[in-house]
XYZ file of C-alpha atoms in Angstrom:
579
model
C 1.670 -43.368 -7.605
C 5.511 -43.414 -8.197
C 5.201 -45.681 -11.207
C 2.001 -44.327 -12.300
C 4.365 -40.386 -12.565
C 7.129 -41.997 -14.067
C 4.724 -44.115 -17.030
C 3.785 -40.010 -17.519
C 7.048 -38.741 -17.644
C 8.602 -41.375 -19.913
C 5.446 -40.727 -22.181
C 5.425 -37.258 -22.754
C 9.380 -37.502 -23.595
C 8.620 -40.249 -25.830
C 5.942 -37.824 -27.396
C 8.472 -35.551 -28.086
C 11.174 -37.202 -29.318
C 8.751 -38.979 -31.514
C 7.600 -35.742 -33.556
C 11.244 -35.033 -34.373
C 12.860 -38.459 -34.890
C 12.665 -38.726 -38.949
C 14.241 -34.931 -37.851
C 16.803 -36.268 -35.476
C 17.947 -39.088 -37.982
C 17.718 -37.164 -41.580
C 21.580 -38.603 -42.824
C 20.114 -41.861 -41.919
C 16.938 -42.238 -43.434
C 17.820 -40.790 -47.025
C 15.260 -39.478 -49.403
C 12.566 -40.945 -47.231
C 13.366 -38.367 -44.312
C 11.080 -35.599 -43.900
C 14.450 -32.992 -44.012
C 16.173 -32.693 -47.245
C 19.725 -34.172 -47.553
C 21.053 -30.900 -48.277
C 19.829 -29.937 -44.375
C 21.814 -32.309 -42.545
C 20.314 -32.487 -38.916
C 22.226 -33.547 -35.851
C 20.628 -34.197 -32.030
C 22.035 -31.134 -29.983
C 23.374 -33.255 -27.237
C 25.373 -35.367 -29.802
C 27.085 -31.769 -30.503
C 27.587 -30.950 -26.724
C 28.810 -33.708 -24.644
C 29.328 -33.724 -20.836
C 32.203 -32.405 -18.804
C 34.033 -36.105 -19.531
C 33.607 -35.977 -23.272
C 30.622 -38.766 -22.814
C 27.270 -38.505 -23.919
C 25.207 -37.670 -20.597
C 22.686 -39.989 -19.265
C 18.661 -38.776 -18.090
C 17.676 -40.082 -14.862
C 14.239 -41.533 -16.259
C 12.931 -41.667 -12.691
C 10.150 -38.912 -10.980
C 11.766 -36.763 -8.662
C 8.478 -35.935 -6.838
C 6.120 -39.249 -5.118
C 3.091 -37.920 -4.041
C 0.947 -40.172 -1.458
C -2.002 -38.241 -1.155
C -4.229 -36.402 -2.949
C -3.708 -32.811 -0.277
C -0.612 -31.438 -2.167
C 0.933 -29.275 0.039
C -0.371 -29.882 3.158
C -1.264 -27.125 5.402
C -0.337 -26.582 9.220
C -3.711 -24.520 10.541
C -2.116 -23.898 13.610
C 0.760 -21.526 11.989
C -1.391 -19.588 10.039
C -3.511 -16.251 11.342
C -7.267 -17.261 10.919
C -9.149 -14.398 9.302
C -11.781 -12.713 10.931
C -15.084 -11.934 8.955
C -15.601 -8.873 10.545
C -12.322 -7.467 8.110
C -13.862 -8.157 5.222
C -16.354 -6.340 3.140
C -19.660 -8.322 2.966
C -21.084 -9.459 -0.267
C -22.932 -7.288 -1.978
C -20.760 -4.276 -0.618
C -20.434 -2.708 -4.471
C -24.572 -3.073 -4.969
C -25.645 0.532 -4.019
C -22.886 1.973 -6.535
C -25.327 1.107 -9.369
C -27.258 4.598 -9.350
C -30.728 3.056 -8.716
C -31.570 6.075 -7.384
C -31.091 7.652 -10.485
C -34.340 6.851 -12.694
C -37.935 6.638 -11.115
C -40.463 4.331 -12.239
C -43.314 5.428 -14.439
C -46.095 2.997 -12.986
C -47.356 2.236 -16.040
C -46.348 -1.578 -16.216
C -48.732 -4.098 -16.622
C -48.961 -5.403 -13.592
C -49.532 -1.992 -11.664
C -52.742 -2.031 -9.778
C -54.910 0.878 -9.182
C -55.434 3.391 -6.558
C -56.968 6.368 -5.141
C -55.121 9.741 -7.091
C -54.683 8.145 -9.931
C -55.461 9.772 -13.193
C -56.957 7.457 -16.147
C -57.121 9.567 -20.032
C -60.337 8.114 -21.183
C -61.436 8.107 -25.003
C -64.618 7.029 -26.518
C -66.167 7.175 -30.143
C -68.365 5.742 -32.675
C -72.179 5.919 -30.956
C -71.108 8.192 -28.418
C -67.999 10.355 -28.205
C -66.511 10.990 -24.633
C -63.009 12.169 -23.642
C -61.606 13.296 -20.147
C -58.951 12.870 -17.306
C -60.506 10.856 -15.279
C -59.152 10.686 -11.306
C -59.409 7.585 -8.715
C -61.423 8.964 -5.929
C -60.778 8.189 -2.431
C -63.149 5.005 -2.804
C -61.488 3.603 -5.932
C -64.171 5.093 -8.106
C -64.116 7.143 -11.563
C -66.723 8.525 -12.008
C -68.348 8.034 -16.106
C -70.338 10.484 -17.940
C -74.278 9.181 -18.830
C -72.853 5.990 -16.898
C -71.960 6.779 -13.410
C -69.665 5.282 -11.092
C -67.425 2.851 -11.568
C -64.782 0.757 -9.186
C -61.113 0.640 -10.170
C -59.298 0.090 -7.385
C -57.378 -3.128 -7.217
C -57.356 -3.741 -11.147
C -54.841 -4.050 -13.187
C -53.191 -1.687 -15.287
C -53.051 -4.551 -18.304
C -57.303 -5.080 -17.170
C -58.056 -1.695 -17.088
C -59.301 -1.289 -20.236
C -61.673 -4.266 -20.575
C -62.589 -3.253 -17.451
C -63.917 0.361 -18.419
C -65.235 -0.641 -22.135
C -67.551 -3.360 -20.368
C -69.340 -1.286 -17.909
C -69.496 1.508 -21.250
C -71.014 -0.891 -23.835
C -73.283 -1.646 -21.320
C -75.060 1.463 -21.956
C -73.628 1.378 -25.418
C -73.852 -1.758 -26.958
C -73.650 -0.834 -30.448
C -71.021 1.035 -32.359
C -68.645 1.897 -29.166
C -65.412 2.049 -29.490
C -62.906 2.459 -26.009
C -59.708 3.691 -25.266
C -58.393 4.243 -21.992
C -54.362 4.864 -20.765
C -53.032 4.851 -17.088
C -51.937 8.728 -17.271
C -49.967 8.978 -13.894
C -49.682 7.585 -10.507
C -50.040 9.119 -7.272
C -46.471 9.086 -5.354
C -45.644 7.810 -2.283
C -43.883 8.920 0.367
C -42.062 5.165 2.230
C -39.876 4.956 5.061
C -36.228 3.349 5.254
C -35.230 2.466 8.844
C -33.074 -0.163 10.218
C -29.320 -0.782 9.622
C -28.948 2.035 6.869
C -26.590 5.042 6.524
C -29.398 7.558 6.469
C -32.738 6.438 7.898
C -35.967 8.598 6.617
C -38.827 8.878 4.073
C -38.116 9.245 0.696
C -40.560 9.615 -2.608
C -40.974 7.388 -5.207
C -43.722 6.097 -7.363
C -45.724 2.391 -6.297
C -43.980 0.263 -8.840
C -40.342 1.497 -7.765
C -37.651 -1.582 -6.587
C -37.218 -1.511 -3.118
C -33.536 -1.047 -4.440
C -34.427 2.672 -5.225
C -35.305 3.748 -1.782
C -32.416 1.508 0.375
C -30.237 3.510 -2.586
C -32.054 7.002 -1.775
C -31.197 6.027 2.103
C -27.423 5.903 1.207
C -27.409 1.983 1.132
C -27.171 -0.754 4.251
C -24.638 0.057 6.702
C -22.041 -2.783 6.076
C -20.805 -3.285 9.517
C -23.981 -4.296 10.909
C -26.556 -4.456 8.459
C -28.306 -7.669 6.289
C -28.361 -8.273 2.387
C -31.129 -11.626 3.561
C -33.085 -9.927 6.213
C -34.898 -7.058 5.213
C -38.720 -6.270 5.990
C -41.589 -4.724 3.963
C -43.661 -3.470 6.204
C -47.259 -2.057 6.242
C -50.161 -1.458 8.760
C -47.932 -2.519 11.419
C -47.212 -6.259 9.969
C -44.882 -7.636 8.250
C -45.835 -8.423 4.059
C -42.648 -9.239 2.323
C -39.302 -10.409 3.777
C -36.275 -9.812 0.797
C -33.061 -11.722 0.546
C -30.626 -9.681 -1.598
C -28.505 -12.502 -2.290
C -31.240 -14.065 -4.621
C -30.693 -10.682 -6.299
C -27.138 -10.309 -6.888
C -26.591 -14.196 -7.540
C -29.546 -14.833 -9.833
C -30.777 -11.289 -10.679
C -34.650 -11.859 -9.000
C -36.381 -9.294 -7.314
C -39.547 -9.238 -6.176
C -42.112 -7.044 -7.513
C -43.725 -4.838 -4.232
C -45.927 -2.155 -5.429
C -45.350 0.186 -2.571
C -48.573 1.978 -0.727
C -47.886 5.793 1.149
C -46.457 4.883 4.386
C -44.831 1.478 4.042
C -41.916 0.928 5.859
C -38.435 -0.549 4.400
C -36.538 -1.854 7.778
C -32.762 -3.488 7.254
C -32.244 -6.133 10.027
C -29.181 -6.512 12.009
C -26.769 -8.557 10.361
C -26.766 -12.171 10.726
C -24.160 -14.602 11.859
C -21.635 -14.985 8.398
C -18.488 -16.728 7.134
C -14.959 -15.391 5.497
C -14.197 -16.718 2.363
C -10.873 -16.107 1.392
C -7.866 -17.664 -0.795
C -8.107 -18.326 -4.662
C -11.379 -16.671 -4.835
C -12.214 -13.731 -7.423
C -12.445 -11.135 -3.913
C -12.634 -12.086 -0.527
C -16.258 -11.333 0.742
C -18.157 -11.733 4.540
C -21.227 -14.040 3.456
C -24.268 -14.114 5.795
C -26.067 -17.337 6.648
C -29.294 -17.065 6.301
C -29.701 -19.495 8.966
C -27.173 -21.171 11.385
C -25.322 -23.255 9.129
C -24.513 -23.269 5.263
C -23.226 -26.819 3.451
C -19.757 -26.391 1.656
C -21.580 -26.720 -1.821
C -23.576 -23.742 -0.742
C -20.343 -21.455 -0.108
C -19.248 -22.382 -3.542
C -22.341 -21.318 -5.190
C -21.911 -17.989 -3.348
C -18.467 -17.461 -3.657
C -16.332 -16.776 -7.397
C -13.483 -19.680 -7.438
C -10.747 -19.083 -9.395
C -9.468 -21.815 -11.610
C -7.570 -24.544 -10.525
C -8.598 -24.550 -7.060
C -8.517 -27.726 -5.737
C -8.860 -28.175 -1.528
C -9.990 -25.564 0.820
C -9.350 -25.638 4.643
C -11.806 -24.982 7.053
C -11.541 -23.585 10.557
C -13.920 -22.735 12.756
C -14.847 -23.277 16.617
C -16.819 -25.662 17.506
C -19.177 -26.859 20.924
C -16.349 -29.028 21.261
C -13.206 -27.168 20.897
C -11.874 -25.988 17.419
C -11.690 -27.042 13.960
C -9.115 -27.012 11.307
C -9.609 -29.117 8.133
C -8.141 -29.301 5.080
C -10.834 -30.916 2.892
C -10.719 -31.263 -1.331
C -13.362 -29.651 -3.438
C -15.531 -32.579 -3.364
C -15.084 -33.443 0.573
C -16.023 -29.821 1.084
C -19.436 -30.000 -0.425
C -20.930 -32.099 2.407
C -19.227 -29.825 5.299
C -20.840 -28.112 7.421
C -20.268 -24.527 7.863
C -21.017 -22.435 11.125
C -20.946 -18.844 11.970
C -17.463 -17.181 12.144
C -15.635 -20.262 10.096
C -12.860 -19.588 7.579
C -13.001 -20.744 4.561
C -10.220 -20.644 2.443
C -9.952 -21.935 -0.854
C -6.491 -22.979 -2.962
C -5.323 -24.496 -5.844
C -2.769 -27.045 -4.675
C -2.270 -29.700 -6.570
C 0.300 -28.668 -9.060
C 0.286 -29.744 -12.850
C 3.032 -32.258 -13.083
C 3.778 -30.755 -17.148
C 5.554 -27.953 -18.238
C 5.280 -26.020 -21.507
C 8.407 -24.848 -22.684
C 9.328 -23.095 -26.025
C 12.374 -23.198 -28.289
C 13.471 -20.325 -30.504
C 16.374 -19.764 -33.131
C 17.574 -22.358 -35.460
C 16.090 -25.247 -35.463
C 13.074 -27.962 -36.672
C 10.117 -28.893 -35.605
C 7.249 -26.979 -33.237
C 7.829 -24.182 -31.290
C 5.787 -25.058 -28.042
C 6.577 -28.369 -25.890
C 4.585 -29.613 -23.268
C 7.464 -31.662 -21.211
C 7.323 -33.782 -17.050
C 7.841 -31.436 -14.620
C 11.357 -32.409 -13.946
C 12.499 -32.389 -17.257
C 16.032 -31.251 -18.269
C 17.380 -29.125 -20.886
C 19.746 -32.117 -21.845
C 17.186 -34.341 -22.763
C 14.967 -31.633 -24.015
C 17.654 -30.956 -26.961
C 18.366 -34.424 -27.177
C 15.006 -34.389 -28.830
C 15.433 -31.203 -30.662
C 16.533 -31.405 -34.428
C 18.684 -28.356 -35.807
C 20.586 -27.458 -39.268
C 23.956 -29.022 -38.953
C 25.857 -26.157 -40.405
C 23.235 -22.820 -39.658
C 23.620 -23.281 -35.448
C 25.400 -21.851 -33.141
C 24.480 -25.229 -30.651
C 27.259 -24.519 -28.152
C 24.988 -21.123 -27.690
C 22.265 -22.181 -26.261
C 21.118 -20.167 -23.392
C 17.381 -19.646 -21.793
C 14.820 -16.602 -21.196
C 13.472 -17.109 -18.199
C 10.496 -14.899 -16.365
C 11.707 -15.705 -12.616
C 15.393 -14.472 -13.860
C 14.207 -11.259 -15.394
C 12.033 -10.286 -12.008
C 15.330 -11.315 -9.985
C 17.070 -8.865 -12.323
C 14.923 -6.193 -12.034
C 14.328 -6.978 -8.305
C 18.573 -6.224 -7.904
C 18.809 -3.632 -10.515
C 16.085 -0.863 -8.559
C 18.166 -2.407 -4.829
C 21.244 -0.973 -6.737
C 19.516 2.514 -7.448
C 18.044 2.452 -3.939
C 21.010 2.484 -2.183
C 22.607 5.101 -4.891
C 19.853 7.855 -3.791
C 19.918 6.912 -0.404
C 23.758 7.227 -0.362
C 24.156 10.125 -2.646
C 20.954 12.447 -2.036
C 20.329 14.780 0.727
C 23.812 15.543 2.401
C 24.483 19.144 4.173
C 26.437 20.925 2.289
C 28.633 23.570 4.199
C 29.261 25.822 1.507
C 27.646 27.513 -0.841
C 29.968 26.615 -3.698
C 29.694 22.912 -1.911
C 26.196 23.559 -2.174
C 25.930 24.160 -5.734
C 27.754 21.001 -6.435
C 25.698 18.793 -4.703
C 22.832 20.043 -6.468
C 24.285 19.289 -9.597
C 25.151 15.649 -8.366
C 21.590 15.414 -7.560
C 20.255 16.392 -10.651
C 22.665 13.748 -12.229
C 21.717 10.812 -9.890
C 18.034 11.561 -10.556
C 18.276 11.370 -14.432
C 20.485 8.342 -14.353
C 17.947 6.746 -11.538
C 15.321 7.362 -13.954
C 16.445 6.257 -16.939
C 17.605 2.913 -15.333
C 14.656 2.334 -14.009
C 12.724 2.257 -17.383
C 15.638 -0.952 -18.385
C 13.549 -4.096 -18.803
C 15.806 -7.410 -18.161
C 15.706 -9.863 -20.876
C 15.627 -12.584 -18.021
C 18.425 -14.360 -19.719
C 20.450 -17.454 -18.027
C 23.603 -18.736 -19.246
C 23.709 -22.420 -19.778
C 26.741 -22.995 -21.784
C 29.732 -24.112 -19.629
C 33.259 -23.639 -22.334
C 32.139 -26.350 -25.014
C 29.158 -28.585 -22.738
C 26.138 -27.120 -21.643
C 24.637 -27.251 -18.117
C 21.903 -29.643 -17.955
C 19.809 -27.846 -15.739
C 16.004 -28.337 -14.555
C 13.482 -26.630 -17.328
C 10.776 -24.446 -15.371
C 7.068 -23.444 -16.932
C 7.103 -20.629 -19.427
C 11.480 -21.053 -20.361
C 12.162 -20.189 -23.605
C 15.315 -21.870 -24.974
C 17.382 -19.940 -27.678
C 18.841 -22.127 -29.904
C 20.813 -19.323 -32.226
C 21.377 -19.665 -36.042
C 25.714 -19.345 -36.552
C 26.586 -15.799 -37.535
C 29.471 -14.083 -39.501
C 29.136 -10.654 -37.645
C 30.350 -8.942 -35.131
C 28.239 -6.112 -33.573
C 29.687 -2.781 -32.022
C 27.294 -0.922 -29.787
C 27.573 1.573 -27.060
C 29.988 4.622 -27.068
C 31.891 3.549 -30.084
C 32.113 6.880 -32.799
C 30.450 4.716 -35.611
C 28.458 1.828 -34.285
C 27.782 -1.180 -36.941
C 28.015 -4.704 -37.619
C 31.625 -5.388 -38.955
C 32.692 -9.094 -40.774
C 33.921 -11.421 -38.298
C 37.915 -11.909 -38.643
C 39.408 -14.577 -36.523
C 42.334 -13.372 -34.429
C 40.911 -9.562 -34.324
C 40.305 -8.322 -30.290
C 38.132 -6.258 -29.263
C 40.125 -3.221 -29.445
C 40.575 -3.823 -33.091
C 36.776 -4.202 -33.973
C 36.512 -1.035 -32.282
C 39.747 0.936 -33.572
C 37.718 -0.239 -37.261
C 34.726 1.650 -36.362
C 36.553 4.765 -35.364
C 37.530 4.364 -32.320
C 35.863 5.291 -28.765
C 33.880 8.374 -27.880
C 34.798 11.005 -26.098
C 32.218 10.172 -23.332
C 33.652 6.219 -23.783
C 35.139 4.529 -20.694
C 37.407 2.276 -22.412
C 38.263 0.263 -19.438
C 34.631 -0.653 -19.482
C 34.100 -2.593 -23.203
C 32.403 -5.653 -22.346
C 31.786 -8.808 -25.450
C 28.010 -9.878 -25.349
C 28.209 -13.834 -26.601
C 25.943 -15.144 -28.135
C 24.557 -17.414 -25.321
C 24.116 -14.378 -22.960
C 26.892 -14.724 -21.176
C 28.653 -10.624 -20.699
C 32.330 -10.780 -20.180
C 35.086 -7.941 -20.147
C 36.797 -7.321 -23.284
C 40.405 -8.758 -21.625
C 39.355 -11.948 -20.292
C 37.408 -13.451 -23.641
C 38.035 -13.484 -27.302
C 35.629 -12.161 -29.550
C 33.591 -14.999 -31.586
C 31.274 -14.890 -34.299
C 28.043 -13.588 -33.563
C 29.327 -11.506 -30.566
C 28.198 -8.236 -29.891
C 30.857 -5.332 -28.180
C 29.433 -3.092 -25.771
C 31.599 -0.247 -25.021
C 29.960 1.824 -21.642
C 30.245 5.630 -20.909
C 32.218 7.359 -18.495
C 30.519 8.465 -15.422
C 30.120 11.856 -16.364
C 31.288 12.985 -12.584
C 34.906 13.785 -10.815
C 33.217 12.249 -7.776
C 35.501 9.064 -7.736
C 32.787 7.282 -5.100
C 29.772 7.885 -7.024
C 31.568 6.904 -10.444
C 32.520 3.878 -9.153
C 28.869 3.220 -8.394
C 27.207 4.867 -11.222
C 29.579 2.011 -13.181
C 28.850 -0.623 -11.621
C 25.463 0.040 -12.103
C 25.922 0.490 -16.028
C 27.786 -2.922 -16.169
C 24.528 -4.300 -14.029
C 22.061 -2.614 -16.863
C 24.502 -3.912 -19.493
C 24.790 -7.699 -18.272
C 20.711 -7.400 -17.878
C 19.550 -5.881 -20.542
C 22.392 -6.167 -23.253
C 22.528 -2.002 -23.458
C 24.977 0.490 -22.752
C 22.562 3.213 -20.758
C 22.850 6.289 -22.642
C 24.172 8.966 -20.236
């Protein structure tokens, strides 16, 4: 396994080096090179040595040796087994449909007839004849010149035949027939069982059995059944309904429903908790005892990715924890009250990382795992004389949410410190409520800073060769003439770099500071994200200077915090919070 990770690693950095080496070696290969001479390309590590000076070797070996296919094994024992009863069973969402909303007409094909119904008859050509005709209480109409004639029990698509048989009968020649189901007598069925509100509710014959459980409010789903549930009539039993065959596959039975039938929810039946990288954790009732593990994946909605599941349960002979993959799973056997829990644990052992800025090639590698950022630019070409390649710096998600995660601590505590003392005075008084209103705006607007996730690589003139992660996007930036003067500066611009020139100068250039400027607070922005005070760096090309406000308070505490909150927004976000 160890030699089988490292054949992948070296092969996906060969990969990448090979769709940028005519890139990597332009000067050498001449005319032939897919770069122009006149765009002289150099490897980035070539331009940023290590700490010694020396070029700085990759460690070609894998870092990571699995042994077995269960990545990330799982201790049962430490981990609170779920208990089906918590969760909501499947199928808790189905009575939110409104399929109490629209009655049935009757009139499908299938419908078969029965005393009260009304049949519009028509008949022309040697006779003429039209009436509303009415099922009698022996499934009779009754025909004029003709006499009786038995209905009951046909269908709604055989009526017709039915009717111009017994007519031509009489009338053989010249007849014409047309005859249309006009309405159905109602029925009145009952809804007992494990419902929210037992009773007997109206519908037509050819209703879904969906329409009255939805008139009764729906099954209780603490103790009621989606598989069990009875059509009953006379006393016996004539249909027995399993929802599940409804809400997986969409079948339902056609009953045609007779005055008095009964609709009776069983109790609920023994059921499982599914739980993990599933769409939404559901109860799902066996229909028996027992379910196989390729049955609770048919049931349940994986996610993607997921790879083992562990199973616990009790058994007649003490309990049971296992932690199966996918395919072991199928064959288990799953009892009443087990846990099933699915995950995706076996990790991709590839990253995809992007590069932005100056440089060649595609924007989108897919790298090992454990690559590095050295020997990810060692592979990256870039315009000799356009980058800024001791810049380099990284966007990175986790960094941003740490950022953010720090930034809203910082504003916690500022409320919490700040808001709500007594005041014992009522000039006292009036001050604090001005502080409030102050800490509140500034709390606000802070809270609306997104971090640009940003994490400083460059170390003086090397770069840190640290571990890439999925989704990093390394800035690679294009050299720059400017300087950029931000913040509470009277006109802020972008000025011509001038070597030599501090800080304060740029900013004397641009008219000085604001009246609402702090000017012990002017911080210089480089270029590879790193934010440093104005004193302790000089200004390079490309920088930007970020002159804060003043807290606008005499409160010397709460400036001091309010500051070092707008140097925590600055070094974050790269803005001087407008106060």
């Amino acid at each position: 396994m160890k030699h089988a990770a490292s054949f992948f690693r070296a092969g996906c950095l060969v990969a990448v080096a090979c769709l940028n080496v005519g890139l990597a070696h332009a000067q050498s290969f001449g005319s032939g090179s897919i770069v122009p001479q006149d765009q002289q390309a150099q490897s980035m590590t070539s331009q940023a040595p290590g700490a010694n000076g020396q070029q700085q070797s990759v460690d070609d070996q894998p870092r990571a040796n699995w042994s077995s296919s269960n990545y990330g094994p799982v201790d049962p024992s430490r981990q609170e087994k779920v208990d089906p009863n918590t969760l909501p069973p499947f199928g808790a969402n189905l009575f939110t449909g409104g399929f109490r909303g629209v009655m049935a007409d009757g009139l499908n094909p299938g419908y078969t007839i029965k005393p009260g119904d009304q049949i519009n008859l028509r008949v022309w050509g040697g006779t003429e004849m039209q009436s509303v005709l009415t099922v009698d209480s022996q499934g009779n109409i009754f025909l004029p010149g003709i006499g009786p004639l038995n209905v009951q029990g046909t269908s709604n698509s055989g009526l017709n035949s039915r009717v111009t048989a017994a007519i031509k009968s009489v009338y053989p020649e010249n007849v014409e027939v047309y005859t249309n189901l006009q309405g159905v007598q109602p029925v009145g069925v009952f809804v007992t069982g494990y419902v929210k509100n037992p009773g007997r509710y109206s519908g037509t014959p050819s209703d879904s059995m969906l329409y009255f459980l939805d008139q009764a409010g729906g099954i209780d789903q603490a103790l009621g059944s989606y598989r069990q549930i009875a059509i009953k009539r006379g006393g016996r039993t004539v249909d027995t309904i399993d929802l599940y065959d409804f809400l997986i596959n969409g079948n339902m039975p056609q009953i045609q429903f007779r005055d008095g039938d009964t609709v009776v929810v069983e109790a609920r039946g023994p059921a499982v908790a599914v739980v993990g990288d599933v769409e939404r954790p559901f109860r799902y009732e066996l229909a028996g005892e027992t379910l196989t593990g390729a049955d609770v994946i048919n049931l349940a909605r994986l996610r993607s990715g997921v790879t083992h599941v562990l199973l616990r349960g009790d058994r007649p002979d003490g309990p049971l924890a296992r932690y199966l993959t996918l395919n072991e799973f199928r064959t288990a056997n799953v009892r009443r009250g087990d846990e099933v829990l699915f995950s995706a644990d076996q990790r991709s052992e590839s990253i995809v990382v992007q590069v932005e800025g100056s440089y060649y090639g595609p924007s989108r590698y897919v790298l090992p795992r454990d690559a590095h950022l050295g020997e990810f630019l060692n592979a990256i070409s870039v315009p000799k004389s356009m980058t800024s390649y001791r810049d380099v710096s990284i966007r990175r998600e986790s960094v941003a949410e740490q950022q953010k995660e720090s930034l809203n601590e910082s504003l916690d505590r500022l409320e919490q410190t700040y808001l709500g003392y007594p005041s014992r005075t009522a000039k006292e008084g009036e001050i604090q409520v001005r502080q409030a209103e102050l800490i509140q705006q500034f709390v606000q607007k802070a809270r609306q800073t997104q971090p640009t996730g940003r994490l400083v690589v460059a170390r003086g003139d090397s770069i840190a060769d640290v571990r890439l992660q999925d989704g990093d996007v390394v800035t690679i930036p294009e050299s720059s003439d400017s300087v950029l003067l931000s913040g509470e500066v009277t006109i802020p611009q972008a000025m011509v770099f001038t070597p030599g020139m501090s800080a304060e100068d740029y900013i004397q250039q641009a008219g000085g500071f604001t009246p609402r400027a702090d000017d012990d607070q002017v911080l210089v922005v480089h270029k590879n994200g790193a934010v440093v005070h104005a004193g302790d760096t000089k200004v390079r090309a490309g920088d930007e200077i970020l002159v804060l406000p003043a807290a606008p308070t005499s409160n010397i505490e709460l400036a001091s915090s309010i500051t070092q909150i707008l140097y925590q927004v600055a070094v974050a976000t790269k803005v001087a919070l407008d106060l």
